[in-house]
Structures are given as C-alpha cells and as structure tokens.
Tab-separated table of C-alpha atoms in Angstrom:
chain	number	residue	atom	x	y	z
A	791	UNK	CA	59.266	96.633	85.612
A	792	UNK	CA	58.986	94.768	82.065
A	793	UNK	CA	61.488	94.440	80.086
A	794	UNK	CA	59.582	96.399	76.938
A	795	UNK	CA	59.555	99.220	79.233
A	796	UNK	CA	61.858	102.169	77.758
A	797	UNK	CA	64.410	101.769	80.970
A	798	UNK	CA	67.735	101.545	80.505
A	799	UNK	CA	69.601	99.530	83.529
A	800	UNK	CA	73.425	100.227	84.366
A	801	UNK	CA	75.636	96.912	83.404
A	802	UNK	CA	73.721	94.681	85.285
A	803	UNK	CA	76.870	92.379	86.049
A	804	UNK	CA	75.536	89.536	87.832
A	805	UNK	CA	71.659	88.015	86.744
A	806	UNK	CA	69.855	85.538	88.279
A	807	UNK	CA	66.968	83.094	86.860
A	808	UNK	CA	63.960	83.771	89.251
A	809	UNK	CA	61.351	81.731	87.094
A	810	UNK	CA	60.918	79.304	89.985
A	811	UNK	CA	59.272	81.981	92.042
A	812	UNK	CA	56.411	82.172	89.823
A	813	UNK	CA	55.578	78.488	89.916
A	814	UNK	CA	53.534	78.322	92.931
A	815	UNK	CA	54.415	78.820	96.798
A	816	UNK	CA	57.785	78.280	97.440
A	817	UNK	CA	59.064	74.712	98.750
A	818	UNK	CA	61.780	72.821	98.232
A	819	UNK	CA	64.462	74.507	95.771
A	820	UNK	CA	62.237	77.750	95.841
A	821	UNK	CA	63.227	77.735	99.675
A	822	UNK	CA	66.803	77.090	99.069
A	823	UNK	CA	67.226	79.707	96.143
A	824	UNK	CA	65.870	81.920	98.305
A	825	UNK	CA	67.821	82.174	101.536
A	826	UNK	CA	71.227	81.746	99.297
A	827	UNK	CA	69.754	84.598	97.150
A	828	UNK	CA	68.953	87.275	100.547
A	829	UNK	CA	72.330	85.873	101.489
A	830	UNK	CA	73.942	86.840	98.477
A	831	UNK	CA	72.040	90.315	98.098
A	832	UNK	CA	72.862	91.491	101.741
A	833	UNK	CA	76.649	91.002	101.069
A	834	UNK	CA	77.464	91.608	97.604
A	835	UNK	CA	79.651	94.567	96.485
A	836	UNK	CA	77.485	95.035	93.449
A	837	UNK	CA	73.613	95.019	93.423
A	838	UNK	CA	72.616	91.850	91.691
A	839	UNK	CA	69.285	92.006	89.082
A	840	UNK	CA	67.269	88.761	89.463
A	841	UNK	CA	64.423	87.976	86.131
A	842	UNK	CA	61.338	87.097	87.308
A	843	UNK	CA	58.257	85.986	84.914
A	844	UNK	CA	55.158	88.509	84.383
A	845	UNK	CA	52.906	87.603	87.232
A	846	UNK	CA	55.692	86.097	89.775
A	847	UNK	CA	56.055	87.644	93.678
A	848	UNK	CA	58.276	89.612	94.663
A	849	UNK	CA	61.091	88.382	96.661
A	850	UNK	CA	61.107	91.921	98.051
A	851	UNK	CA	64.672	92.088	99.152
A	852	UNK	CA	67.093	94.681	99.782
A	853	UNK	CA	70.134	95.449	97.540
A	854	UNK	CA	68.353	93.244	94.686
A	855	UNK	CA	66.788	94.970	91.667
A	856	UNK	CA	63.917	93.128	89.702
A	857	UNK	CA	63.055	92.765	86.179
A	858	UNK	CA	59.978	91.550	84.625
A	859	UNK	CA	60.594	89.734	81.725
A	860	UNK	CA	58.639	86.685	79.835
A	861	UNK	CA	62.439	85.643	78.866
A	862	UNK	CA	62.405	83.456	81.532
A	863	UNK	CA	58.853	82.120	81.177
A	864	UNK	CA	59.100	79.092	79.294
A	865	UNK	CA	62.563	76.507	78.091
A	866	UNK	CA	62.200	78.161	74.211
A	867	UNK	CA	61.921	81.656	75.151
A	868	UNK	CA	65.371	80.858	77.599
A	869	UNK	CA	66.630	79.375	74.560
A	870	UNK	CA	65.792	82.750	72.357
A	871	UNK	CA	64.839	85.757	73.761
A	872	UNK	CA	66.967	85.603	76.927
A	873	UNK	CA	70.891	85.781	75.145
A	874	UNK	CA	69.097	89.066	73.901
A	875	UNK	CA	68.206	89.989	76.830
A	876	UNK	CA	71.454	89.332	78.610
A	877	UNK	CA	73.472	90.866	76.244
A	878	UNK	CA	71.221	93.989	76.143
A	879	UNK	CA	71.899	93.961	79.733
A	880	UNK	CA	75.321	93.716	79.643
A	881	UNK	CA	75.295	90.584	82.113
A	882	UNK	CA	78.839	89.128	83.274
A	883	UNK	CA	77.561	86.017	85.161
A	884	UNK	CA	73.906	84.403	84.639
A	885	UNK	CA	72.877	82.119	87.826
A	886	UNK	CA	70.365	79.621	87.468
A	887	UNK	CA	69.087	77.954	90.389
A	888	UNK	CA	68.205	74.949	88.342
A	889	UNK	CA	69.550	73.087	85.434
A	890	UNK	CA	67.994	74.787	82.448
A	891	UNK	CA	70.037	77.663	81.013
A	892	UNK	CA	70.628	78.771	77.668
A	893	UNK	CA	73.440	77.497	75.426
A	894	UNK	CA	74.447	80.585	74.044
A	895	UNK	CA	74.616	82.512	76.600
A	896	UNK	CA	76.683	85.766	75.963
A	897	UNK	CA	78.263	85.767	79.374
A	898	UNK	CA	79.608	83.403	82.340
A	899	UNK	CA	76.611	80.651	83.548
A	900	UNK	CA	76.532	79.058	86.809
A	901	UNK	CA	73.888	76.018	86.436
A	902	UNK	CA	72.102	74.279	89.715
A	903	UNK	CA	71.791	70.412	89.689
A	904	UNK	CA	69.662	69.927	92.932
A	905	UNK	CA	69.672	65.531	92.057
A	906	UNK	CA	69.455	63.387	89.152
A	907	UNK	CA	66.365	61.187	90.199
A	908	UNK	CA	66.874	58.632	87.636
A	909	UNK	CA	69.811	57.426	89.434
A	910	UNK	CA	67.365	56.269	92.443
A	911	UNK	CA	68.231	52.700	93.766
A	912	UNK	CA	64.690	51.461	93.817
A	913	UNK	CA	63.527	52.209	89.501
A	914	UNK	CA	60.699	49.812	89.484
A	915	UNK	CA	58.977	52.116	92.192
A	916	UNK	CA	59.455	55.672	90.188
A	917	UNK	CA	58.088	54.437	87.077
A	918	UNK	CA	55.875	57.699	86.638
A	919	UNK	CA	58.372	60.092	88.744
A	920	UNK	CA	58.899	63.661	87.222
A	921	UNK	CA	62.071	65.016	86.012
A	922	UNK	CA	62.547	61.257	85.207
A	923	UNK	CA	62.004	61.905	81.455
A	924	UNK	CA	64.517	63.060	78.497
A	925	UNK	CA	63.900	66.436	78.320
A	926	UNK	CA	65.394	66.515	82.322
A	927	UNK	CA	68.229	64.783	80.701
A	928	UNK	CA	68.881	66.789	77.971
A	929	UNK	CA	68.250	69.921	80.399
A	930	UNK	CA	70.943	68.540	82.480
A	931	UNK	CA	73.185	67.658	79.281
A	932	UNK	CA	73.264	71.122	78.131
A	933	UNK	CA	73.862	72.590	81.440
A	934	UNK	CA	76.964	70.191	82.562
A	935	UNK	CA	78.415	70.939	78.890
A	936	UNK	CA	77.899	74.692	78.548
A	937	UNK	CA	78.251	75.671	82.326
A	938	UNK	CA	81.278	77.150	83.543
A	939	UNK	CA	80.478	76.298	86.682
A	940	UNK	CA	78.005	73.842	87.942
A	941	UNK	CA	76.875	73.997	91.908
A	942	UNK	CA	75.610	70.583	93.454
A	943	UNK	CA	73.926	70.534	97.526
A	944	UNK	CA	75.520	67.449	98.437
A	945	UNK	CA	78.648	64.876	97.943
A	946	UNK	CA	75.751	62.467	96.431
A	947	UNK	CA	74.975	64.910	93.827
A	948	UNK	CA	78.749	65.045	92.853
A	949	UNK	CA	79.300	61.726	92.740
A	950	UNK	CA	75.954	61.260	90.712
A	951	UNK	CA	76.885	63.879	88.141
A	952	UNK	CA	80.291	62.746	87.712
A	953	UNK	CA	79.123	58.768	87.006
A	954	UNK	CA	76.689	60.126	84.733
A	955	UNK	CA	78.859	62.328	82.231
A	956	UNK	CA	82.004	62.142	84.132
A	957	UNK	CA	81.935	66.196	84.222
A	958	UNK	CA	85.422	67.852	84.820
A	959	UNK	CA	85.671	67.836	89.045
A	960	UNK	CA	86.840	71.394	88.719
A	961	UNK	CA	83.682	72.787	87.355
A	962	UNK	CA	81.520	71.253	90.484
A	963	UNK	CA	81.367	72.736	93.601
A	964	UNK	CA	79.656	71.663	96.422
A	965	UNK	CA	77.597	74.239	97.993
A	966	UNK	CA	74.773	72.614	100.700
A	967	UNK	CA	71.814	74.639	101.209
A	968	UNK	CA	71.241	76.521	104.143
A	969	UNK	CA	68.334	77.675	106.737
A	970	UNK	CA	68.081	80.571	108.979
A	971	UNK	CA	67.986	79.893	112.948
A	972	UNK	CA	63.992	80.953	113.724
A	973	UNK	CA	63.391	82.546	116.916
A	974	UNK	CA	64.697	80.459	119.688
A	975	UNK	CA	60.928	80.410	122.071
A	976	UNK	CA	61.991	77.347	123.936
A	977	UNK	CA	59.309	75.687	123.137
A	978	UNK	CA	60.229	72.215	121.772
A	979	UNK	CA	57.602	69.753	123.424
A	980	UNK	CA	57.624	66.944	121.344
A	981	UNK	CA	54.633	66.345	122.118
A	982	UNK	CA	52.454	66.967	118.480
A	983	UNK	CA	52.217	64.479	115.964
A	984	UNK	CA	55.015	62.641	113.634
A	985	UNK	CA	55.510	65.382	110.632
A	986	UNK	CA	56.421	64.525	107.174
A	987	UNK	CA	56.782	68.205	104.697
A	988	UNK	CA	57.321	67.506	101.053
A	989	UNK	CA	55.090	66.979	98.052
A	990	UNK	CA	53.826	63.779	97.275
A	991	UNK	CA	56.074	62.292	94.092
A	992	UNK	CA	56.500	58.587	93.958
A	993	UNK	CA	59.794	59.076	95.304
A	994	UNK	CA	58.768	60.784	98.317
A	995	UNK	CA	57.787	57.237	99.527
A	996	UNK	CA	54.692	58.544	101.312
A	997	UNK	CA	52.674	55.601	100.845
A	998	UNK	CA	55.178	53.225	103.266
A	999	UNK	CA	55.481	55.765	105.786
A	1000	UNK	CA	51.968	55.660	106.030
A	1001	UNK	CA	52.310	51.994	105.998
A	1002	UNK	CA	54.844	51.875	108.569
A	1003	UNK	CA	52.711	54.438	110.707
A	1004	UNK	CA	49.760	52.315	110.930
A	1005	UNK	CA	51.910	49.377	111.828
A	1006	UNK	CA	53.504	51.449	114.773
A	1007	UNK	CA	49.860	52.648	115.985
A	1008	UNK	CA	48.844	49.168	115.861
A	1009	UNK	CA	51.674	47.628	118.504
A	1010	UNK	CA	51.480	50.964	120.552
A	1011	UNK	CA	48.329	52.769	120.089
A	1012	UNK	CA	49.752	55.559	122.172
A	1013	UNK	CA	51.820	56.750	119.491
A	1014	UNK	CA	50.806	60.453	117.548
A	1015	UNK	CA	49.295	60.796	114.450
A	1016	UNK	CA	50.951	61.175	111.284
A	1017	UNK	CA	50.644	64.815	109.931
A	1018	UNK	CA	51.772	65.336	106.182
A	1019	UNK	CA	52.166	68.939	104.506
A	1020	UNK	CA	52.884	70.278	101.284
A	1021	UNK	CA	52.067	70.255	97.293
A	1022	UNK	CA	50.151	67.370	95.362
A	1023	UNK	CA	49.656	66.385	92.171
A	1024	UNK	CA	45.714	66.818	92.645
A	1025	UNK	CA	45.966	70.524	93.857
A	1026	UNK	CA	43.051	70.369	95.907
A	1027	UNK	CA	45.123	67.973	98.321
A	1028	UNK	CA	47.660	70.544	98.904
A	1029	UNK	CA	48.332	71.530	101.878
A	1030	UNK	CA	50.571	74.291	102.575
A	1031	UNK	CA	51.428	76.301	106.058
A	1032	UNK	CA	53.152	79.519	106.712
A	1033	UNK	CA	56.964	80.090	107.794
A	1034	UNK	CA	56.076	80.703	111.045
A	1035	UNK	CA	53.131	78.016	111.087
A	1036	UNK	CA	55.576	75.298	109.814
A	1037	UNK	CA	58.763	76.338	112.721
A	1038	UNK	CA	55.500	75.880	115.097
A	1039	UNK	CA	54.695	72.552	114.234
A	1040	UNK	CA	58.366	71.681	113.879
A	1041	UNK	CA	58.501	72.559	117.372
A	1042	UNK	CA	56.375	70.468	118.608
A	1043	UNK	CA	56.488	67.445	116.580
A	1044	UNK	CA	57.083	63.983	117.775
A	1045	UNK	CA	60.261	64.174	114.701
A	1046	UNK	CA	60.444	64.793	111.070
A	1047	UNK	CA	60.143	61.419	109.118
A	1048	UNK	CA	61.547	62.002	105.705
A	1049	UNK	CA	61.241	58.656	103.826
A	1050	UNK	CA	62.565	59.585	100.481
A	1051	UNK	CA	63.724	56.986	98.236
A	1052	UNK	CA	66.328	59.771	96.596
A	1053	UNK	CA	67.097	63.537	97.531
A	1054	UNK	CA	69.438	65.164	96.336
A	1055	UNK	CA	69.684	67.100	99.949
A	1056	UNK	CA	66.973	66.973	101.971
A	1057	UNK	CA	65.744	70.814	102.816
A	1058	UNK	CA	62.887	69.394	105.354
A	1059	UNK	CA	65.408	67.515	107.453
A	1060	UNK	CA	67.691	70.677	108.420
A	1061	UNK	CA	64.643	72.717	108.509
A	1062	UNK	CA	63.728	70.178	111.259
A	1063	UNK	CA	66.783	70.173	112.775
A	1064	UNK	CA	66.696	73.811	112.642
A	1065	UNK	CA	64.267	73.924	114.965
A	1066	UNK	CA	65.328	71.345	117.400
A	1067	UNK	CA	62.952	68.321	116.263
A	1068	UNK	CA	64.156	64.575	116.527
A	1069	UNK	CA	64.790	63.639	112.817
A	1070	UNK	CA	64.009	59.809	111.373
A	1071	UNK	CA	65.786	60.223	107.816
A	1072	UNK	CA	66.218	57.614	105.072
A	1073	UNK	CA	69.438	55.762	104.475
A	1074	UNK	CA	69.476	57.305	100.882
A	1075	UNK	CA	71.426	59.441	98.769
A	1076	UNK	CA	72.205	62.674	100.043
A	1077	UNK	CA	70.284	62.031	103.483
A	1078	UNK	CA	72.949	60.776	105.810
A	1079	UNK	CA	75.097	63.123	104.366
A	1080	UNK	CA	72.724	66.524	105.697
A	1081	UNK	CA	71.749	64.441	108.589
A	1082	UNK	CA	75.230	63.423	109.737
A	1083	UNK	CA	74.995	62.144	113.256
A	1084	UNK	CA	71.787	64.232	114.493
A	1085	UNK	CA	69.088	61.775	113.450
A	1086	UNK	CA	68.315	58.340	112.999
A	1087	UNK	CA	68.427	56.645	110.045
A	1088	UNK	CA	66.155	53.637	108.413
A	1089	UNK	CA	65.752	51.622	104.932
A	1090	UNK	CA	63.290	53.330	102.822
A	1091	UNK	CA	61.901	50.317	101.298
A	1092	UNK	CA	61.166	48.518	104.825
A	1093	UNK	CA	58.231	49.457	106.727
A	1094	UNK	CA	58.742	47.439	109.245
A	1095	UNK	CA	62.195	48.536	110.009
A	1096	UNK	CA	60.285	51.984	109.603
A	1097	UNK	CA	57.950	51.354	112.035
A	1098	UNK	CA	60.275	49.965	114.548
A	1099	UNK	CA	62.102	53.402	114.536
A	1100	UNK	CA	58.703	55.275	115.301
C-alpha cells in the first residue's frame, strides 16, 4: 500500500528500511537483512512494518506489514520526507540495514555498518572500489554520530569503526549474520567445479583467483574448473542462480574460494559451510573470524600461495 493512500496504521512501533530490496536480486547484505528480518518477524511480540520503495518485491513474510513509500527511495528523500513519515507513523525504533539513516529522526535508530572498505590493507589495488568515496564516509559519519545503536557482523568491523571515529564501545554490538540449514539430501560429492559467489568489485580479487586457477590447472590438469556467480558491473555478465540452484552447486563443489581483499563478514563462506563444502578463505579482515577453524586460509595478494591451496 502507498503511503498517499488514505490508511491510517496503528503505532507502528518498530520500522525497518527495506530500500535494499528494490535494488536488484538479493545478494550479499540483501541476503543477510533478510533471514535476520523473517527471524525477527516470526518472534516478535509486536508486528514490525518494514518501508519498501514503489516497485520493490515483496519479502512476503508472516507477522510483517508493508508499506510503500518513495521515502525510502533515494539519500534526500531519507533526509526529508521520511522524519514525516516516521513521525506520522508514530515509529519508536527505525532499523536500517545499512549505514544511511536520517539525522533527525523522531524516534530511536539502529544503523548497519556491514565494513568500511577504505580501511583495506592493499589501497593501491581498490583505486576505483565503490563505497570508497566521501559520500560512504559521510553516510557512515552521520550514522555512528546520530545512531543510538550501531550493529557491526564481525570483531573486524568493530575494531575498524572504533579506529576510525573511536565510536563509544557501548553503542556497537556485534551481531554476525546468519544462514538457515537447507535440506540435509546427503549429497555432498565434491566432485563439481571450484565455486567463487560474489560480484565482481576490485576488492573481490577475482582477477588472481583466476590467476591462481590457471596456475593450479597448469601443474595438475586434473583439477575442476573455476565456476564464478553473481552481479557485475556490465549487467549483461551477471550471473545469478536460484536458492535452491546455488545450495546445489554448493553441494557439489570442489570448495568455495573467497579471495576477498576486505569483507566485512563473508556471507558466501558460511553459506558454503552451510552446506557442507570445503572452504579456501582469505587471510583478511573479517574472514578468519566467520571461518574460524573450518576452512583453510591463504594470502590474498599471492597467487601462487593461492594456487598451492587448490
């Protein structure tokens, strides 16, 4: 329903910022919101309201009312339209899922910092990275200064946000992101190819794991093939695979290789783990953190070491 529409809700109490379900199909922090948000709807006490923009899915879960609204299409219309809208609603807590969220918010505002990719160890190679730039900065700014509470996936994050602005510990909380178990169909082969699932920034560090796959292929030519899934910057390389589709080929793969230069989790890696694949992770960030001692870990910027591990 819009929010022009001539409906008036009960206090809403707690709101959430679905914009990033309307930017395309959902990977990454998408995912993560997700789960946390059927999660949250199946056991709150209250039914939450979540904002989604004009022509946005439907996360079509229970106990979760929806409202269409362009308040959350767009950083100047959060800025503007949606205090209105919040206090017309008589929100208590606003969640965002990400870092943007307005600064006069007439209620409580829990922010989302996922990573702070500026922070990356290896600068010279992120040059032209998204989210790089100073409006992520000043994104970030606002929400670490007018958040009352700010949620981070990892330890790395934390430790990132505090060197940054050294942000009052009290107001971060760790909160990792989860998965749900698939169907257990007892069907891990290991057989299929090496997987890497992620889009295709400069950080993502896809051009040395191809590297470092061609170099393994070369001293054993018995070795799989190297299949890579999910957005690109030239849409037409995209290449995206259902739920069910991608638990398949986790199944079955040789392992997840997840060469990131910087995460600020790591969603493919439990995803991976999930659903019983070997897992090659980098030695980066937040990775050995979500990998703990179920995978094996290499340096990012080494493809031989890379290839070694394969």
């Amino acid at each position: 329903m819009s929010d022009h529409a001539s409906v008036v809700f009960d206090r809403a109490g707690i709101v959430f910022d679905g914009a990033i379900l309307g930017a395309g199909p959902p990977t990454g922090v998408a995912r993560a919101f997700l789960t946390a948000l059927s999660a949250y709807a199946e056991h709150a006490d209250e039914t939450p309201l979540i904002l989604l923009p004009p022509h946005a899915p439907s996360p079509s879960l229970a106990n979760l009312r929806e409202l269409r609204t362009t308040a959350v299409a767009g950083p100047l219309a959060r800025q503007l339209a949606l205090p209105r809208l919040l206090r017309r609603l008589g929100a208590r807590v606003f969640h965002a899922p990400f870092a943007a969220v307005p600064v006069r918010a007439p209620c409580a505002v829990i922010a989302t910092v996922h990573d702070l990719p500026w922070r990356a160890r290896d600068p010279d190679d992120l040059e032209h990275e998204p989210g790089r730039g100073l409006r992520a900065r000043l994104a970030l700014r606002i929400a670490l200064a007018r958040a009352d509470a700010v949620l981070v996936p990892s330890h790395a994050t934390e430790r990132d946000v505090h060197a940054e602005w050294n942000t009052p510990r009290a107001r971060v909380i760790v909160v990792p992101h989860g998965v749900a178990l698939p169907p257990d169909d007892g069907a891990c082969r290991h057989d299929g190819p090496f997987l890497a699932l992620g889009d295709d920034r400069p950080r993502k560090n896809l051009a040395r794991l191809r590297d470092a796959h061609t170099r393994a292929r070369a001293q054993r030519p018995s070795l799989p093939p190297l299949d890579c899934f999910g957005p690109r910057r030239h849409a037409e390389r995209a290449r995206f695979v259902t739920e069910d589709e991608k638990h398949a080929r986790l199944r079955s793969a040789r392992a997840l290789v997840h060469v990131s230069l910087h995460e600020g989790f790591g969603l493919p890696v439990l995803e991976a783990m999930a659903c019983g694949a070997p897992v090659l992770a980098a030695d980066a960030a937040a990775l050995p953190e979500t990998v703990g001692d179920a995978g094996e870990l290499f340096e990012p910027g080494d493809p031989g070491q890379l290839a070694r591990r394969l």
